[in-house]
Coordinates of C-alpha atoms and ligand atoms in Angstrom, one line a residue:
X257 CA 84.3 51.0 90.1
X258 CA 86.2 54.1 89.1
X259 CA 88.6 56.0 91.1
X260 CA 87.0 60.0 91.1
X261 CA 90.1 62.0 89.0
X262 CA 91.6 64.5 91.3
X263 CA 92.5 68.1 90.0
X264 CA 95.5 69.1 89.5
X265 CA 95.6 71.7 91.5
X266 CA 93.1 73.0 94.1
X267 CA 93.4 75.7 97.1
X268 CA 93.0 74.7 100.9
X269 CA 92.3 76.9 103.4
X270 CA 91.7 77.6 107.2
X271 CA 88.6 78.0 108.7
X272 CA 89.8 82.0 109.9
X273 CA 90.4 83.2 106.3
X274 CA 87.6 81.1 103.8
X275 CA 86.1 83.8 101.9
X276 CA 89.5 85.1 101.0
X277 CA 90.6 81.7 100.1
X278 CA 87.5 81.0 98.6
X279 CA 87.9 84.1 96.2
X280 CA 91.6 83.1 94.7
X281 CA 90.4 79.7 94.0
X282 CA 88.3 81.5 92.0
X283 CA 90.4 83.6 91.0
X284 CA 92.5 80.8 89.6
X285 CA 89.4 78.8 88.4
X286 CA 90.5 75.8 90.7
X287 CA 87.9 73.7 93.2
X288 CA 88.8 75.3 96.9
X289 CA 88.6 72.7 100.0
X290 CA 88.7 73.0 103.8
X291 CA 91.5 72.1 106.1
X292 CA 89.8 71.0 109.3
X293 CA 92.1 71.6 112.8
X294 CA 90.4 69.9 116.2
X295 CA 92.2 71.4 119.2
X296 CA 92.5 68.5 121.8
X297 CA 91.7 69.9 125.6
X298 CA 95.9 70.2 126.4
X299 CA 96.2 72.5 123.0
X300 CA 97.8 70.2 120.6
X301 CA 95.7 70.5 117.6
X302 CA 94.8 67.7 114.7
X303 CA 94.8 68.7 111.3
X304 CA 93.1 66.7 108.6
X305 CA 92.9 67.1 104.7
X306 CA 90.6 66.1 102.6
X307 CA 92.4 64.2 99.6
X308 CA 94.8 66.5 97.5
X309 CA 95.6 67.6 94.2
X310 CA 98.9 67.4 92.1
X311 CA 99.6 71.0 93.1
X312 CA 98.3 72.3 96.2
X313 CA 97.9 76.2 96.9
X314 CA 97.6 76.8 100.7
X315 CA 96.3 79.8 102.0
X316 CA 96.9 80.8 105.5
X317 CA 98.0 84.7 107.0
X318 CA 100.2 83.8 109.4
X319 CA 99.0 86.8 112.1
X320 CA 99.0 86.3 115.2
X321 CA 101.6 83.1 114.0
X322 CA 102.5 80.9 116.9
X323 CA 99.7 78.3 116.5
X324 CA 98.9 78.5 113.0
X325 CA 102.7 77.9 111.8
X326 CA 102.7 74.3 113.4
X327 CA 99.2 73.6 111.7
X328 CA 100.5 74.4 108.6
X329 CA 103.4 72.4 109.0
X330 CA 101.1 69.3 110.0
X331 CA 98.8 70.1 106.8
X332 CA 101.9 70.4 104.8
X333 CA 103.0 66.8 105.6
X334 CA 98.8 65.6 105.3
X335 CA 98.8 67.4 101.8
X336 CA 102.6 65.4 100.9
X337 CA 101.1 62.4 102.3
X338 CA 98.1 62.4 100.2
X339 CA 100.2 62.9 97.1
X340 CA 100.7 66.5 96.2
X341 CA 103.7 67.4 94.4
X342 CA 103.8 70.5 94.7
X343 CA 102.7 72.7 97.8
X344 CA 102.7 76.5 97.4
X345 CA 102.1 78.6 100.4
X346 CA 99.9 82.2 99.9
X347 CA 100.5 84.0 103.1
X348 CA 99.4 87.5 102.5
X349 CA 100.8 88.7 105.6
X350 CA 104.1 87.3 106.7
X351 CA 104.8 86.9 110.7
X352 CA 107.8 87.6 112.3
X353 CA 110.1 89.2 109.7
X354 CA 110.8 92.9 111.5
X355 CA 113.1 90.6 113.8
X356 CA 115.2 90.6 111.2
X357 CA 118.3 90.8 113.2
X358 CA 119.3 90.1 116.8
X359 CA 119.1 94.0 118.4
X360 CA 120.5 92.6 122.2
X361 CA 123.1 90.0 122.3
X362 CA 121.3 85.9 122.3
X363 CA 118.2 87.2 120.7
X364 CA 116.8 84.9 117.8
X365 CA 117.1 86.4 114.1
X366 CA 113.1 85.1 114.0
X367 CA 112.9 86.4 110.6
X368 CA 115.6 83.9 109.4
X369 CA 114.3 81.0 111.8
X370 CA 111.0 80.9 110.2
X371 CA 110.9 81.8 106.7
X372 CA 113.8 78.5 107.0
X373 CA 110.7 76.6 108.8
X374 CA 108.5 77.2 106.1
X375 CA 111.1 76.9 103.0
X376 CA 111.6 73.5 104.2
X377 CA 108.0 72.6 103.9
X378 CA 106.7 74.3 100.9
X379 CA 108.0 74.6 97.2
X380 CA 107.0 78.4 96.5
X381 CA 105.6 81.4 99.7
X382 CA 104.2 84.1 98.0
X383 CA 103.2 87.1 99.9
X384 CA 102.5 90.7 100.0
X385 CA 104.3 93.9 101.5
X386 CA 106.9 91.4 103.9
X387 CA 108.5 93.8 106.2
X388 CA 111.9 94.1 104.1
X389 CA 114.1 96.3 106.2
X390 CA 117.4 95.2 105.9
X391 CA 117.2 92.0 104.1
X392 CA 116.4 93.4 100.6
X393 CA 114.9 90.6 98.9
X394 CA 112.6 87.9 100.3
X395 CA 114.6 85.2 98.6
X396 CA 117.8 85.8 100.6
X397 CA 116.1 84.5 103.0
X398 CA 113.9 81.6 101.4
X399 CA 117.4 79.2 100.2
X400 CA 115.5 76.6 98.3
X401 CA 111.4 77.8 97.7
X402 CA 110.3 80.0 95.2
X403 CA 109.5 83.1 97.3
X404 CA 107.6 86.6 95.5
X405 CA 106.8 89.3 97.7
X406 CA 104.1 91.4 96.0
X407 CA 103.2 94.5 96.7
X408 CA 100.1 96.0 97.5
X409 CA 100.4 99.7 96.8
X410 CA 98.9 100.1 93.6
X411 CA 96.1 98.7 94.7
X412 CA 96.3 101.2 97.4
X413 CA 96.4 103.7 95.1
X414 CA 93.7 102.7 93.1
X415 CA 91.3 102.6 96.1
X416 CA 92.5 106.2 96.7
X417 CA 91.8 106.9 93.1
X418 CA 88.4 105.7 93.3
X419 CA 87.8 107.3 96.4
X420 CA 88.3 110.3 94.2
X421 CA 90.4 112.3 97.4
X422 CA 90.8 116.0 97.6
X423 CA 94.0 116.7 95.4
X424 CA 96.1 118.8 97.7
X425 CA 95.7 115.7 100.3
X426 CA 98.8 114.5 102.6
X427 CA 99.8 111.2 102.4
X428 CA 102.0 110.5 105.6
X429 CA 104.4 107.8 106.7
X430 CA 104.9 108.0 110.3
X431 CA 108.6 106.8 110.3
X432 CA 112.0 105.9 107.5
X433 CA 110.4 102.5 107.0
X434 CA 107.0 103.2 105.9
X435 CA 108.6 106.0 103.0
X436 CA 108.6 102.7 100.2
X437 CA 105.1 102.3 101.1
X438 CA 103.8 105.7 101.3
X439 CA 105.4 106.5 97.9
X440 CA 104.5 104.2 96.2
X441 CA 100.9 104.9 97.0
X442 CA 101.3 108.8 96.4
X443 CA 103.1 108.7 93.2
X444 CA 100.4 107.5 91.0
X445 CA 98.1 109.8 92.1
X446 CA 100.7 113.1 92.5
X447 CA 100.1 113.3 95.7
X448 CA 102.5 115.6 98.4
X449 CA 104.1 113.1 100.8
X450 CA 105.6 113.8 104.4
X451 CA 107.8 111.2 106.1
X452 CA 108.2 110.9 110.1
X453 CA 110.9 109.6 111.8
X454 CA 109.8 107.5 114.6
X455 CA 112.3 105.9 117.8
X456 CA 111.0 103.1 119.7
X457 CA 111.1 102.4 123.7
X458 CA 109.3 99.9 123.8
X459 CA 106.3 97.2 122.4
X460 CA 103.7 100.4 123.0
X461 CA 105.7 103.4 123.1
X462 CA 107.2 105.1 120.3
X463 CA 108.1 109.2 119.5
X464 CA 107.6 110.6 116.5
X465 CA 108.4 113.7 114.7
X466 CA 107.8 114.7 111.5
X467 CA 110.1 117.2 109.6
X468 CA 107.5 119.9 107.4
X469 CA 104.7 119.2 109.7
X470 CA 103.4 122.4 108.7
X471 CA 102.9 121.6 105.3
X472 CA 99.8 119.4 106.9
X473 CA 97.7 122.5 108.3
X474 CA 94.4 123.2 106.5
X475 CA 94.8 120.2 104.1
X476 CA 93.7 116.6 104.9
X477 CA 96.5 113.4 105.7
X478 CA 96.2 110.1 105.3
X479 CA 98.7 107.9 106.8
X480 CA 99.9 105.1 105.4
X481 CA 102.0 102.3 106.8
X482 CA 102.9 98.5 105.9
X483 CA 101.5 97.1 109.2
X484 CA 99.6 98.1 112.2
X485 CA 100.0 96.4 115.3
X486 CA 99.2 98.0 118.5
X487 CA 98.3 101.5 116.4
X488 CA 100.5 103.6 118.5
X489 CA 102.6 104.9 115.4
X490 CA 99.4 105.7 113.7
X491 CA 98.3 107.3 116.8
X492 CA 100.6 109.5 117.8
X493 CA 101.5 110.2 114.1
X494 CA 97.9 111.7 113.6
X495 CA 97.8 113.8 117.4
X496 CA 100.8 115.5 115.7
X497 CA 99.0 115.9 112.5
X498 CA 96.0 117.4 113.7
X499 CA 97.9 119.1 116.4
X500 CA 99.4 121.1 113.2
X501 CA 96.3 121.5 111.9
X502 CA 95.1 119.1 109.7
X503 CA 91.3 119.3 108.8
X504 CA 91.2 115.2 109.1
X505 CA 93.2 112.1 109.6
X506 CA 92.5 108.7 108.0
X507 CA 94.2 105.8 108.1
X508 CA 95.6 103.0 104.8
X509 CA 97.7 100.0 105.6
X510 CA 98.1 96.9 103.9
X511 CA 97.7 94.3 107.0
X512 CA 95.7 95.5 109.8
X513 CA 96.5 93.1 112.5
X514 CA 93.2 92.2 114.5
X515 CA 93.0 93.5 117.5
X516 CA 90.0 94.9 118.7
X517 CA 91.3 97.4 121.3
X518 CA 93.2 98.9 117.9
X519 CA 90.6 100.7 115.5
X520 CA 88.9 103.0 119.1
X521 CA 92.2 103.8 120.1
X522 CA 93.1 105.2 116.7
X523 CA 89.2 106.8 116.5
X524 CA 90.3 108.9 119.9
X525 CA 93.6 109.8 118.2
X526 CA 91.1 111.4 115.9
X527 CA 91.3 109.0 112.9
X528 CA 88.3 109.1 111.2
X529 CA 88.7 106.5 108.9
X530 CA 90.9 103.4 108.8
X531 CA 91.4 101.1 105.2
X532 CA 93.5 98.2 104.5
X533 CA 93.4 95.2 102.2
X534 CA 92.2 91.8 103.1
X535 CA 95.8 90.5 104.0
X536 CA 94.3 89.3 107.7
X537 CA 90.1 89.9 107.4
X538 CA 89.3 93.1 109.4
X539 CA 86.0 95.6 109.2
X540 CA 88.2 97.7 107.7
X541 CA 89.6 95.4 104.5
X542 CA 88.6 97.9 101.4
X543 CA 91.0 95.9 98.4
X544 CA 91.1 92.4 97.7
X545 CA 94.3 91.1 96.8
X546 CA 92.8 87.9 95.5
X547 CA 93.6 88.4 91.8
X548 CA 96.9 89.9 92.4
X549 CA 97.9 86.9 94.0
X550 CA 96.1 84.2 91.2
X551 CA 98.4 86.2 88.7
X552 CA 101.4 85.5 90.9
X553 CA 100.2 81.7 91.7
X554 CA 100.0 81.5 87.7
X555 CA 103.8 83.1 87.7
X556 CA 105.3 80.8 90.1
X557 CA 103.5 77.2 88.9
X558 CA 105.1 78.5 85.5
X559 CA 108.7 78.8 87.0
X560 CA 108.3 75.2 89.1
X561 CA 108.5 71.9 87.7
Ligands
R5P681 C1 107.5 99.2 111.7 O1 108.4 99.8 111.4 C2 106.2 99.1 110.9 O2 106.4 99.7 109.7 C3 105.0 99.7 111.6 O3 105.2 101.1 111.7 C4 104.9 99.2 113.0 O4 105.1 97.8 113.1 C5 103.5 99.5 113.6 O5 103.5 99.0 114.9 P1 102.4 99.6 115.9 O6 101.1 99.6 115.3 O7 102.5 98.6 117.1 O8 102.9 100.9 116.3

């Protein structure tokens, strides 16, 4: 009796994300597999593999985090077990890194804590638009894995492009942070850009202003923003917007966090329209980021031995 060859490498996913990791296994012209999780009654949760190639891409968005980070280090250590080499982690959206500091004395810098967890379980993290603030590169804070942090604003742009938008549109970022993001989307299309400046209270309160508001009346704003969580910066971004008198708001983002009290909150702020890529699967995903990341997978299996 033979023993059945394994590939060399293959994708696993989880059972929340399987067309998108279905699509870069595709992508990358590999086989793609299931990672199974039972969750016994008192919450602990049993992961199981099913064998595993030479080089093992894992594909999990690590939103809403707590949960999913010990699964994936329990299918880390299945996938080592079963004898893969080489484990690379694609995690288009990447939890926990605006806590990137500790703002009150004793808090955790979380951002550190866990991109440490997972550098000590896989060989390479690749991910898209990581919320960089003040740690410039994603590899300060990944000491040993390869870590690439893609970004996805020119697909943004390319959806916008395609979209074939009025030319004298707005693109907005509600606050300092968002102004890599909004242009980066703008400039490839020429577009005008307005930048907010936001201050935070608390979890759902924020004020924002926006310096040259007036530059939004009679024209049509999108906003644009890395992340949207409880949509209150998008929100009260586009009341000021159409307070000015913009003829419309929409809304592009690169992870749309899923929660469903979100998109009719930011309808009755008046946002017509909300688009984001398929970082974490949402009604609104509009851009795959599937071959973006196989080209990066390529990149990184290149630089690892
Ligand atoms: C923070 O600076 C980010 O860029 C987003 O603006 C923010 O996280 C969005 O959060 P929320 O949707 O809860 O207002």
């Amino acid at each position: 009796m033979t023993t059945p060859t394994l590939p060399s490498l293959a994708v696993h996913g989880f059972s929340e994300s399987v067309p998108q990791a279905h699509l870069l296994a595709e992508n990358l012209g590999a086989p793609y597999a299931d990672i199974e999780v039972h969750r016994f009654p008192d919450g602990e949760s049993l992961v199981r593999v099913d064998g595993a190639a030479e080089t093992v891409v894992v594909y999990r968005s690590l939103d809403v985090p707590n949960d999913k980070l010990i699964e994936l280090m329990l299918a880390a250590s299945a996938l080592r077990d079963g004898g893969a080499k080489r484990l690379v982690l694609v995690t288009p959206y990447l939890c926990y890194m605006r806590q990137d500091m500790a703002f009150h004395p004793g808090e955790a810098v979380s951002q550190k804590v866990v991109c440490g967890f997972l550098d000590n379980l896989f060989d390479a993290v690749i991910t898209v638009d990581p919320h960089l603030h003040r740690t410039s590169d994603l590899s300060s804070v990944f000491p040993t894995a390869r870590a690439e942090a893609l970004s996805a604003a020119p697909l943004l742009a390319a959806r916008l492009q395609e979209r074939d938008i009025a030319r004298d549109t707005i693109l907005v970022g509600p606050d300092g942070e968002s102004r890599q993001w909004v242009e980066a989307v703008a400039a490839p299309l020429s577009l005008d850009v307005l930048v907010g400046q936001k201050e935070r209270a608390g979890d759902r309160k924020v004020a924002i202003e926006i310096p040259g508001i007036e530059r939004a009346a009679g024209r049509a704003v999108i906003l644009v923003d890395d992340v949207i969580s409880t949509g209150m910066t998008l929100a009260g971004a586009a009341r000021l917007l159409l307070e000015a008198g913009a003829t419309g708001a929409e809304v592009m983002t690169v992870h749309m966090l899923d929660d469903p009290t979100v998109p009719p909150m930011l309808r009755d702020a008046g946002i017509a329209r909300i688009e984001s890529s398929d970082s974490v699967p949402h009604d609104s995903n509009a851009v795959r980021l599937a071959p973006m990341l196989a080209d990066s997978v390529r990149r990184v299996l290149g630089q690892l031995r």
